[in-house]
Coordinates of N, CA and C in Angstrom, one line a residue:
X1 N 22.2 120.9 26.4 CA 22.8 120.2 25.5 C 22.5 120.1 24.4
X2 N 23.2 120.1 22.8 CA 22.5 120.3 21.4 C 22.1 118.5 21.3
X3 N 21.1 118.8 20.6 CA 20.5 117.2 20.1 C 21.5 116.4 19.3
X4 N 21.5 115.3 19.2 CA 22.3 114.7 18.3 C 21.5 113.4 17.7
X5 N 20.2 113.7 17.8 CA 19.2 112.7 17.0 C 19.4 112.6 15.6
X6 N 18.9 111.5 14.9 CA 18.9 111.4 13.4 C 18.6 113.1 12.7
X7 N 17.1 113.3 13.2 CA 16.7 114.5 12.5 C 17.7 115.6 12.4
X8 N 18.4 115.9 13.3 CA 19.2 117.1 13.3 C 20.3 116.9 12.4
X9 N 20.5 115.6 11.8 CA 22.0 115.4 11.4 C 21.8 116.2 10.0
X10 N 22.9 116.9 9.6 CA 22.7 117.6 8.0 C 23.2 117.0 6.9
X11 N 23.0 117.5 6.0 CA 23.4 117.2 4.6 C 24.9 116.9 4.3
X12 N 25.8 117.8 4.8 CA 27.2 117.9 5.0 C 27.5 116.8 6.0
X13 N 26.9 116.8 7.1 CA 27.4 115.8 8.1 C 27.0 114.2 8.0
X14 N 26.1 114.3 7.1 CA 25.7 113.3 6.2 C 26.7 112.6 5.3
X15 N 27.3 113.5 4.4 CA 28.1 113.4 3.2 C 29.7 112.6 4.1
X16 N 30.1 113.5 4.8 CA 31.3 112.9 5.6 C 31.2 112.1 6.5
X17 N 29.7 111.5 7.1 CA 30.0 110.4 7.6 C 30.0 109.3 6.7
X18 N 29.5 109.3 5.6 CA 29.6 108.6 4.3 C 30.6 108.5 3.8
X19 N 31.3 109.5 3.6 CA 33.1 109.4 3.5 C 34.3 108.6 4.5
X20 N 33.4 108.9 6.1 CA 34.4 107.9 6.8 C 34.1 106.5 6.7
X21 N 32.7 106.0 6.5 CA 32.3 104.7 6.5 C 32.9 104.3 5.2
X22 N 33.5 104.8 4.1 CA 33.7 104.4 2.9 C 35.4 104.2 2.6
X23 N 35.8 105.1 3.8 CA 37.1 105.2 3.4 C 38.0 103.8 3.7
X24 N 37.5 103.0 5.0 CA 38.1 101.6 4.9 C 38.5 100.8 3.8
X25 N 37.3 101.2 2.9 CA 37.4 100.2 1.8 C 38.7 100.5 0.9
X26 N 39.3 101.5 0.8 CA 40.6 101.9 0.0 C 41.3 100.8 0.2
X27 N 41.3 100.4 1.5 CA 42.6 99.1 1.6 C 42.6 98.1 0.7
X28 N 41.5 98.0 0.2 CA 41.4 96.6 -0.9 C 40.8 97.4 -2.4
X29 N 40.0 98.4 -2.0 CA 40.1 99.0 -3.5 C 40.9 99.2 -4.3
X30 N 42.0 99.8 -3.8 CA 43.4 100.1 -4.6 C 44.1 99.0 -5.0
X31 N 44.4 98.1 -4.4 CA 44.9 97.0 -5.1 C 44.0 96.0 -6.0
X32 N 42.8 96.2 -5.5 CA 41.8 95.3 -6.3 C 41.7 96.2 -8.1
X33 N 41.6 97.5 -8.2 CA 41.7 98.3 -9.1 C 42.9 98.2 -9.9
X34 N 43.8 98.2 -9.1 CA 45.4 98.2 -9.8 C 45.8 96.5 -10.1
X35 N 45.3 95.8 -9.9 CA 45.4 94.5 -10.6 C 44.7 94.4 -11.6
X36 N 43.4 94.9 -11.9 CA 42.7 94.7 -13.0 C 43.7 95.7 -13.7
X37 N 44.0 96.7 -13.9 CA 44.9 97.2 -14.9 C 46.1 96.7 -15.2
X38 N 46.8 96.1 -14.6 CA 48.0 95.0 -14.4 C 47.6 94.1 -15.7
X39 N 46.3 93.3 -15.1 CA 45.7 92.0 -16.0 C 45.2 92.3 -17.2
X40 N 44.7 93.7 -17.2 CA 44.0 94.2 -18.5 C 45.0 94.4 -19.4
X41 N 46.1 95.4 -19.1 CA 47.3 95.3 -20.0 C 48.1 94.0 -20.6
X42 N 48.5 93.0 -19.7 CA 48.8 92.0 -19.9 C 47.9 91.2 -21.0
X43 N 46.5 91.4 -20.8 CA 45.8 90.7 -21.9 C 45.6 91.4 -23.4
X44 N 46.1 92.5 -23.5 CA 46.6 93.1 -24.6 C 45.7 94.4 -24.8
X45 N 45.0 94.7 -23.9 CA 44.5 96.2 -24.1 C 45.4 97.6 -23.7
X46 N 45.4 98.3 -24.2 CA 46.1 99.7 -24.0 C 45.6 100.5 -23.0
X47 N 46.6 101.7 -22.3 CA 46.1 102.1 -21.3 C 44.8 102.7 -21.0
X48 N 44.4 103.3 -22.6 CA 43.1 104.0 -22.7 C 41.8 102.9 -22.9
X49 N 42.3 101.9 -23.3 CA 41.0 100.8 -23.4 C 40.7 100.0 -22.3
X50 N 41.9 100.3 -21.3 CA 41.7 99.6 -19.9 C 40.8 100.6 -19.0
X51 N 41.1 101.8 -19.3 CA 40.5 103.0 -18.5 C 39.0 103.0 -18.6
X52 N 38.8 103.2 -20.3 CA 37.2 103.1 -20.8 C 36.7 101.7 -20.5
X53 N 37.6 100.7 -20.1 CA 36.7 99.6 -19.7 C 36.0 99.6 -18.3
X54 N 37.2 100.1 -17.3 CA 36.9 100.5 -16.1 C 35.7 101.3 -15.8
X55 N 36.0 102.3 -16.8 CA 34.6 103.7 -16.3 C 33.4 103.2 -16.9
X56 N 33.2 102.5 -18.1 CA 32.2 102.2 -18.3 C 31.5 101.3 -17.7
X57 N 32.3 100.3 -16.9 CA 31.7 99.0 -16.7 C 31.5 99.4 -15.1
X58 N 32.3 99.7 -14.3 CA 32.5 100.2 -13.0 C 31.8 98.9 -12.3
X59 N 32.4 97.7 -12.5 CA 31.9 96.9 -11.9 C 33.3 95.9 -11.6
X60 N 33.6 95.9 -10.4 CA 35.0 95.0 -10.5 C 34.8 93.8 -10.8
X61 N 34.0 92.9 -10.2 CA 33.8 91.7 -10.5 C 33.3 91.5 -11.8
X62 N 32.2 91.9 -12.1 CA 32.2 91.7 -13.8 C 33.1 92.1 -14.8
X63 N 34.3 93.0 -14.3 CA 35.4 93.3 -15.3 C 36.3 92.2 -15.2
X64 N 36.4 91.3 -13.9 CA 37.3 90.6 -14.4 C 37.2 89.2 -15.0
X65 N 35.5 89.1 -14.6 CA 35.0 87.9 -15.5 C 35.0 88.2 -16.7
X66 N 34.8 89.6 -17.3 CA 34.9 89.7 -18.6 C 36.2 89.3 -19.4
X67 N 37.2 89.7 -18.5 CA 38.5 89.8 -19.0 C 38.9 88.3 -19.0
X68 N 38.8 87.7 -18.1 CA 38.9 86.4 -18.2 C 38.5 85.3 -19.3
X69 N 37.3 85.8 -19.4 CA 36.9 84.9 -20.9 C 37.1 85.5 -21.9
X70 N 37.4 86.6 -22.1 CA 37.9 87.1 -23.2 C 39.5 86.8 -23.6
X71 N 40.0 86.3 -22.6 CA 41.6 85.8 -22.8 C 41.4 84.2 -23.0
X72 N 40.3 83.6 -22.8 CA 40.0 82.1 -23.0 C 39.1 82.0 -24.5
X73 N 39.0 83.3 -25.1 CA 38.5 83.2 -26.6 C 37.1 82.9 -26.5
X74 N 36.4 83.1 -25.3 CA 35.0 82.7 -25.2 C 33.8 83.5 -26.1
X75 N 32.9 83.2 -26.6 CA 32.0 83.7 -27.7 C 31.7 85.0 -26.9
X76 N 31.0 85.8 -27.5 CA 30.7 87.3 -26.8 C 29.6 87.1 -26.1
X77 N 28.8 86.1 -26.7 CA 27.5 86.2 -25.9 C 27.6 85.3 -24.5
X78 N 28.8 84.7 -24.4 CA 29.1 84.1 -23.3 C 29.8 85.2 -22.1
X79 N 30.7 85.5 -22.6 CA 31.4 87.3 -22.1 C 30.2 87.9 -21.5
X80 N 29.1 88.4 -22.5 CA 28.0 89.1 -21.9 C 27.3 88.4 -21.1
X81 N 26.9 87.3 -21.2 CA 26.0 86.8 -20.2 C 26.6 86.4 -18.8
X82 N 27.6 86.2 -18.9 CA 28.6 86.0 -17.6 C 28.7 87.3 -16.8
X83 N 29.0 88.3 -17.4 CA 29.4 89.5 -16.8 C 28.1 90.1 -16.4
X84 N 26.8 89.8 -16.8 CA 25.7 90.5 -16.5 C 25.3 89.5 -15.4
X85 N 25.6 88.2 -15.5 CA 25.2 87.5 -14.3 C 25.8 87.6 -12.8
X86 N 26.9 87.9 -13.3 CA 27.8 88.3 -11.8 C 27.2 89.7 -11.4
X87 N 26.8 90.5 -12.0 CA 26.2 91.5 -11.9 C 24.6 91.8 -11.4
X88 N 24.2 90.6 -11.4 CA 22.7 90.8 -11.3 C 22.7 90.9 -9.9
X89 N 23.3 90.8 -8.8 CA 23.2 91.2 -7.3 C 22.8 92.8 -7.6
X90 N 23.7 93.5 -8.7 CA 22.9 95.0 -8.6 C 21.7 94.9 -8.6
X91 N 20.9 94.4 -9.1 CA 19.2 94.4 -9.6 C 18.7 94.4 -8.5
X92 N 19.7 93.5 -7.3 CA 18.7 93.4 -6.2 C 19.0 94.5 -5.1
X93 N 20.5 95.1 -5.4 CA 20.9 96.1 -4.5 C 19.5 97.4 -4.7
X94 N 19.6 97.9 -5.9 CA 18.8 98.8 -6.6 C 17.1 98.6 -6.0
X95 N 16.8 97.5 -5.8 CA 15.3 97.4 -5.5 C 15.6 97.5 -3.9
X96 N 16.2 97.2 -3.3 CA 16.5 97.5 -1.8 C 16.7 98.7 -1.5
X97 N 17.4 99.6 -2.3 CA 17.8 100.7 -2.2 C 16.6 101.8 -2.4
X98 N 15.6 101.2 -3.4 CA 14.4 102.2 -3.8 C 13.9 102.8 -2.4
X99 N 13.3 102.0 -1.4 CA 12.4 102.6 -0.6 C 13.0 103.6 0.1
X100 N 14.4 103.6 0.0 CA 15.3 105.0 0.6 C 15.5 105.8 -0.1
X101 N 15.8 105.6 -1.3 CA 16.1 107.0 -2.1 C 15.4 107.2 -3.5
X102 N 13.8 106.3 -3.6 CA 13.6 106.4 -4.7 C 12.7 107.6 -5.0
X103 N 12.8 108.4 -3.8 CA 12.0 109.7 -4.3 C 12.7 110.8 -4.6
X104 N 14.2 110.6 -5.0 CA 15.3 111.6 -5.4 C 15.1 112.0 -6.4
X105 N 15.3 113.1 -7.1 CA 15.3 113.5 -8.4 C 15.7 112.2 -9.5
X106 N 15.2 112.4 -10.7 CA 15.6 111.4 -11.8 C 16.9 111.6 -11.8
X107 N 17.5 112.3 -12.1 CA 19.0 112.7 -12.3 C 20.0 112.2 -11.3
X108 N 19.7 112.5 -10.0 CA 20.2 111.7 -8.6 C 20.1 110.3 -9.1
X109 N 18.8 109.9 -9.0 CA 18.7 108.4 -9.2 C 19.3 107.5 -10.0
X110 N 19.9 108.5 -11.3 CA 20.4 107.8 -12.6 C 22.1 107.8 -12.0
X111 N 22.6 108.9 -11.3 CA 23.7 108.9 -11.1 C 24.2 107.6 -9.9
X112 N 23.2 107.5 -9.3 CA 23.2 106.3 -7.9 C 23.1 105.0 -8.6
X113 N 22.6 104.8 -9.6 CA 22.1 103.7 -10.2 C 23.5 103.2 -10.8
X114 N 24.2 104.2 -11.5 CA 25.7 104.1 -12.1 C 26.7 103.6 -11.0
X115 N 26.6 104.4 -9.9 CA 27.6 104.3 -8.6 C 27.2 103.3 -7.8
X116 N 25.8 102.6 -7.8 CA 25.4 101.2 -6.8 C 26.8 100.2 -7.1
X117 N 27.4 99.8 -6.3 CA 28.3 98.9 -6.2 C 28.3 98.2 -4.7
X118 N 28.8 97.4 -4.4 CA 28.9 96.7 -3.4 C 29.4 97.3 -1.9
X119 N 30.3 98.4 -2.0 CA 30.3 99.2 -0.8 C 29.3 100.4 -0.6
X120 N 29.1 100.7 -1.7 CA 28.0 102.0 -1.5 C 26.6 101.3 -1.0
X121 N 26.2 100.1 -1.6 CA 25.1 99.4 -1.2 C 24.8 99.1 0.3
X122 N 26.4 98.2 0.9 CA 26.5 98.1 2.0 C 26.5 98.8 3.4
X123 N 27.2 99.9 2.7 CA 27.2 100.8 3.8 C 25.8 101.6 3.7
X124 N 25.2 101.9 2.9 CA 23.9 102.8 2.9 C 23.0 101.9 3.3
X125 N 22.6 100.6 3.2 CA 21.7 100.2 3.5 C 21.6 100.2 5.5
X126 N 22.9 99.9 6.2 CA 23.0 99.8 7.0 C 22.9 101.2 7.7
X127 N 23.3 102.4 7.2 CA 23.0 103.6 7.6 C 21.7 103.9 7.8
X128 N 21.2 103.5 6.5 CA 19.6 104.0 6.4 C 18.7 103.1 7.4
X129 N 18.9 101.9 7.5 CA 18.3 101.3 8.7 C 18.6 101.5 10.3
X130 N 19.7 102.0 10.3 CA 20.4 102.6 11.6 C 19.4 103.9 11.9
X131 N 19.4 104.8 11.0 CA 18.9 106.0 11.1 C 17.6 106.2 10.0
X132 N 16.5 106.0 10.1 CA 15.8 105.9 9.3 C 14.6 107.1 9.2
X133 N 15.3 108.1 10.1 CA 14.7 109.3 10.1 C 15.2 110.3 9.2
X134 N 16.6 109.6 8.4 CA 17.3 110.7 7.9 C 16.2 110.9 6.6
X135 N 16.5 112.1 5.8 CA 15.5 112.7 4.6 C 16.1 112.2 3.3
X136 N 15.4 112.1 2.5 CA 15.9 111.5 1.2 C 17.3 112.2 0.9
X137 N 17.3 114.0 0.8 CA 18.4 114.5 0.4 C 19.5 114.0 1.2
X138 N 19.4 113.6 2.6 CA 20.6 113.5 3.4 C 21.1 111.9 3.1
X139 N 20.2 111.2 2.6 CA 20.4 109.8 2.5 C 21.4 109.9 1.0
X140 N 21.0 110.7 0.0 CA 21.6 110.9 -1.0 C 23.2 111.3 -0.7
X141 N 23.3 112.3 -0.1 CA 24.5 112.9 0.4 C 25.4 111.9 1.1
X142 N 24.5 110.8 2.2 CA 25.5 109.9 2.8 C 26.0 109.3 1.7
X143 N 25.1 108.5 0.5 CA 25.6 107.4 -0.6 C 26.4 108.5 -0.9
X144 N 26.8 109.5 -1.5 CA 27.6 109.9 -2.3 C 28.9 110.1 -1.8
X145 N 28.7 110.4 -0.1 CA 30.1 110.5 0.4 C 30.7 109.1 0.8
X146 N 30.0 108.2 0.9 CA 30.7 106.8 0.9 C 31.7 106.8 -0.7
X147 N 31.0 107.1 -1.6 CA 31.8 106.9 -2.8 C 32.9 108.0 -3.1
X148 N 32.9 109.0 -2.5 CA 33.8 110.2 -2.7 C 35.3 109.6 -2.2
X149 N 35.7 108.7 -1.2 CA 36.9 108.1 -1.9 C 37.0 107.0 -2.4
X150 N 36.2 106.6 -2.8 CA 36.2 105.1 -3.4 C 36.3 105.4 -4.8
X151 N 35.6 106.3 -5.6 CA 35.6 106.3 -7.1 C 36.9 107.1 -7.9
X152 N 37.3 107.7 -7.2 CA 38.6 108.5 -7.8 C 39.6 107.3 -7.2
X153 N 39.9 106.6 -6.0 CA 40.7 105.8 -6.1 C 40.8 104.7 -7.2
X154 N 39.6 104.0 -7.4 CA 39.3 103.2 -8.4 C 39.8 103.6 -9.7
X155 N 39.7 104.8 -10.7 CA 40.5 105.2 -11.5 C 41.7 105.3 -11.5
X156 N 42.1 106.0 -10.3 CA 43.7 106.3 -10.3 C 44.8 105.0 -10.0
X157 N 44.0 104.1 -9.4 CA 44.6 102.9 -9.4 C 44.8 101.8 -10.7
X158 N 43.4 102.0 -11.1 CA 43.6 101.1 -12.5 C 44.6 101.8 -13.4
X159 N 44.5 103.3 -13.5 CA 45.3 103.6 -14.2 C 46.9 103.4 -14.1
X160 N 47.1 103.6 -12.5 CA 48.5 103.0 -12.1 C 48.9 101.6 -12.5
X161 N 47.8 100.8 -12.3 CA 48.1 99.4 -12.6 C 48.3 99.0 -14.3
X162 N 47.6 100.1 -15.0 CA 47.7 100.2 -16.3 C 49.2 100.3 -17.0
X163 N 49.5 101.4 -16.1 CA 50.8 101.9 -16.8 C 52.2 101.2 -16.3
X164 N 51.9 100.3 -15.1 CA 53.1 99.7 -14.6 C 53.1 98.2 -15.4
X165 N 51.9 97.8 -15.6 CA 51.5 96.6 -16.2 C 52.6 95.5 -16.0
X166 N 52.9 94.8 -16.3 CA 54.1 93.8 -15.8 C 55.1 93.9 -15.0
X167 N 55.4 95.2 -14.7 CA 56.7 95.4 -13.8 C 56.4 95.3 -12.4
X168 N 54.9 94.9 -12.0 CA 54.7 94.2 -10.6 C 54.9 93.3 -10.2
X169 N 55.5 93.1 -9.2 CA 56.2 91.9 -9.0 C 55.5 91.3 -8.3
X170 N 55.2 89.5 -8.5 CA 54.3 88.5 -7.8 C 54.4 88.5 -6.5
X171 N 55.5 89.2 -5.9 CA 55.5 89.4 -4.2 C 54.5 90.3 -3.8
X172 N 54.2 91.1 -4.6 CA 52.8 92.1 -3.9 C 51.3 91.2 -3.5
X173 N 51.5 90.1 -4.5 CA 50.1 89.4 -3.9 C 49.0 90.2 -4.1
X174 N 48.6 91.1 -5.4 CA 47.7 91.9 -5.4 C 46.2 91.0 -5.6
X175 N 46.3 89.6 -5.9 CA 45.1 89.1 -6.2 C 44.0 88.9 -4.8
X176 N 44.9 89.2 -3.6 CA 44.4 88.9 -2.5 C 42.9 89.9 -2.4
X177 N 43.0 91.0 -3.2 CA 41.7 92.0 -2.6 C 40.7 91.4 -3.1
X178 N 40.6 90.8 -4.3 CA 39.4 90.4 -4.5 C 38.5 89.4 -3.7
X179 N 38.9 88.4 -3.2 CA 38.4 87.6 -1.7 C 38.1 88.3 -0.9
X180 N 39.1 89.1 -0.4 CA 39.1 90.0 0.8 C 38.0 91.1 0.9
X181 N 37.6 91.4 -0.3 CA 36.8 92.4 -0.5 C 35.4 92.1 -0.5
X182 N 35.0 90.8 -0.8 CA 33.8 90.3 -1.1 C 33.2 89.5 0.4
X183 N 34.7 89.2 1.0 CA 34.1 88.6 2.5 C 34.0 89.8 3.5
X184 N 34.6 90.7 3.1 CA 34.3 91.8 4.2 C 32.9 92.6 4.0
X185 N 32.2 92.3 2.6 CA 31.2 92.9 2.3 C 29.9 91.8 2.8
X186 N 30.1 90.5 2.4 CA 29.0 89.7 2.7 C 28.8 89.1 4.0
X187 N 30.2 88.8 4.6 CA 30.3 88.2 6.2 C 29.4 89.3 7.1
X188 N 29.0 90.3 7.4 CA 28.3 91.1 8.3 C 26.9 91.0 7.6
X189 N 26.6 90.8 5.9 CA 25.3 90.9 5.7 C 24.5 89.6 6.1
X190 N 25.2 88.5 6.3 CA 24.7 87.2 6.7 C 23.9 87.3 8.0
X191 N 22.7 88.0 8.3 CA 22.0 88.1 9.2 C 21.0 87.3 9.6
X192 N 20.2 86.2 8.4 CA 19.1 85.8 8.8 C 19.5 84.1 8.4
X193 N 18.5 83.1 8.6 CA 19.2 81.8 7.6 C 19.1 82.0 6.5
X194 N 18.2 82.9 5.8 CA 18.1 82.5 4.7 C 19.0 83.1 3.8
X195 N 19.8 84.1 4.5 CA 21.1 84.6 3.9 C 22.2 83.4 3.9
X196 N 22.5 82.8 5.1 CA 23.3 82.3 5.2 C 23.4 80.5 4.2
X197 N 21.7 80.1 4.2 CA 21.6 79.1 3.1 C 22.1 79.5 1.8
X198 N 21.4 80.6 1.4 CA 21.5 80.9 0.0 C 23.5 81.3 0.0
X199 N 24.3 81.5 0.8 CA 25.8 81.7 0.9 C 26.0 80.3 0.8
X200 N 25.6 79.3 1.6 CA 26.1 77.9 1.5 C 26.1 77.2 0.3
X201 N 24.8 77.6 -0.2 CA 24.3 76.7 -1.5 C 25.2 77.2 -2.7
X202 N 25.6 78.6 -2.6 CA 26.3 79.0 -3.7 C 27.8 78.7 -3.5
X203 N 28.1 78.6 -2.5 CA 29.5 78.1 -2.5 C 29.9 76.7 -2.8
X204 N 28.8 75.7 -2.3 CA 29.1 74.4 -2.6 C 29.0 74.2 -4.1
X205 N 27.6 74.8 -4.8 CA 27.3 74.5 -6.0 C 28.8 75.2 -6.6
X206 N 29.5 76.5 -6.5 CA 30.3 76.7 -7.2 C 31.7 75.8 -6.9
X207 N 31.7 74.9 -6.0 CA 32.9 74.2 -6.1 C 32.6 73.1 -7.0
X208 N 31.5 72.6 -6.7 CA 31.2 71.2 -7.3 C 31.0 71.5 -9.2
X209 N 31.1 72.9 -9.6 CA 30.9 73.1 -10.9 C 31.8 73.9 -11.3
X210 N 33.2 73.8 -11.2 CA 34.2 74.5 -10.7 C 34.7 73.9 -12.4
X211 N 34.3 72.7 -13.0 CA 34.8 72.2 -14.0 C 34.1 72.8 -15.3
X212 N 32.8 73.5 -15.2 CA 32.1 73.9 -16.2 C 32.7 75.1 -16.9
X213 N 32.6 75.2 -18.2 CA 33.6 75.8 -19.1 C 33.4 77.2 -19.3
X214 N 34.3 78.3 -19.3 CA 33.6 79.5 -19.2 C 33.4 80.1 -18.2
X215 N 33.6 79.7 -16.9 CA 33.1 80.1 -15.7 C 31.5 79.9 -15.4
X216 N 31.0 79.3 -16.4 CA 29.3 79.2 -16.1 C 28.9 78.7 -15.1
X217 N 29.9 77.8 -14.0 CA 29.5 77.2 -12.9 C 28.8 78.4 -11.5
X218 N 29.5 79.7 -11.9 CA 29.3 80.6 -11.1 C 27.8 81.3 -11.2
X219 N 27.1 81.3 -12.5 CA 26.1 81.4 -12.7 C 25.0 80.4 -12.4
X220 N 25.3 79.2 -12.6 CA 24.4 78.1 -11.9 C 24.6 78.2 -10.1
X221 N 25.7 78.2 -9.9 CA 25.8 78.4 -8.2 C 25.0 80.0 -7.8
X222 N 25.3 80.8 -8.5 CA 24.2 82.0 -8.1 C 23.0 82.1 -8.1
X223 N 22.8 81.3 -9.2 CA 21.0 80.7 -9.5 C 20.3 80.2 -8.2
X224 N 21.2 79.0 -8.1 CA 20.7 78.0 -6.8 C 20.5 78.6 -5.7
X225 N 21.6 79.3 -5.5 CA 21.6 80.1 -4.0 C 20.8 81.1 -3.7
X226 N 20.2 82.1 -5.1 CA 19.1 82.7 -4.8 C 17.9 82.2 -4.7
X227 N 17.7 80.9 -5.3 CA 16.6 80.2 -5.3 C 16.4 79.6 -3.7
X228 N 17.4 78.9 -3.4 CA 17.5 78.3 -2.0 C 17.2 79.4 -0.6
X229 N 17.9 80.7 -1.0 CA 17.5 81.9 -0.3 C 16.1 82.1 0.0
X230 N 15.4 82.2 -1.3 CA 14.2 82.6 -1.3 C 13.0 81.7 -1.1
X231 N 13.7 80.7 -1.2 CA 12.3 79.4 -0.4 C 12.7 79.1 0.8
X232 N 13.8 79.4 1.5 CA 14.2 79.4 3.2 C 12.9 80.6 3.6
X233 N 13.4 81.6 3.1 CA 12.5 82.8 3.3 C 10.5 82.3 3.5
X234 N 10.5 81.7 2.2 CA 9.3 81.3 2.0 C 8.7 80.6 3.4
X235 N 9.8 79.3 3.6 CA 9.2 78.3 4.6 C 9.1 78.9 5.8
X236 N 9.8 80.0 6.3 CA 10.1 80.6 7.6 C 9.0 81.5 8.0
X237 N 8.6 82.4 6.7 CA 7.2 83.0 7.0 C 6.0 82.4 7.0
X238 N 6.1 80.9 6.7 CA 4.8 80.3 6.5 C 4.8 79.7 8.1
X239 N 6.0 79.3 8.4 CA 6.1 79.0 10.2 C 5.5 79.7 10.9
X240 N 6.0 81.1 10.7 CA 5.6 82.1 11.5 C 4.3 82.5 11.5
X241 N 3.6 82.1 9.8 CA 2.0 82.4 10.0 C 1.0 81.2 10.7
X242 N 1.8 80.0 10.7 CA 1.1 79.3 11.5 C 1.5 79.1 13.0
X243 N 2.3 79.6 13.2 CA 2.2 79.9 14.8 C 1.5 80.3 15.7

């Protein structure tokens, strides 16, 4: 009987495994991108500007944050700072992926950096931890596979949303996609007490600071959540060392 161990996985096999793992996210990526296209055109951007916005930033949460603040006529510095703060998690994603794909050629890492989003990170880390014997080329193939159904769907759905604009009826309730996406990504990753505490602190803080103008409460919540999670890990490590 042929071996099915991780060592025998081919690059093509890794790519298609990634594509299969990324495909379920289309159920939320499509309406999420379509919603952005609709809201962007409602905010005054034309179709080309909406597509360029989506292509250059390629970060859904940051795009929605920036768009909302722009509609509120927030200062440019606040718009940029808030969008960057929302995307700070991507810096942590990159640090987490470095041990797995850091040996890849520079051009591949540059492309991976642009396409490091919640879905590609979540799927890749789980897969790499499950099959640590995968080679770097196989890991890059898997990473690319996850994105293969997501990226074109994101662009096409953004274009569709921008074209139909205000013609989308409210009964479609496209705004459900944003919270559903993050719940689907975050919930399975709450695997340690530090993760749970960080999430709880961030949620409570965001609710208590909802009154802060320009959505700056999200920055405060994210900062306190990361601090709480890091402190929890330190406490737990000390307890293990003293046990």
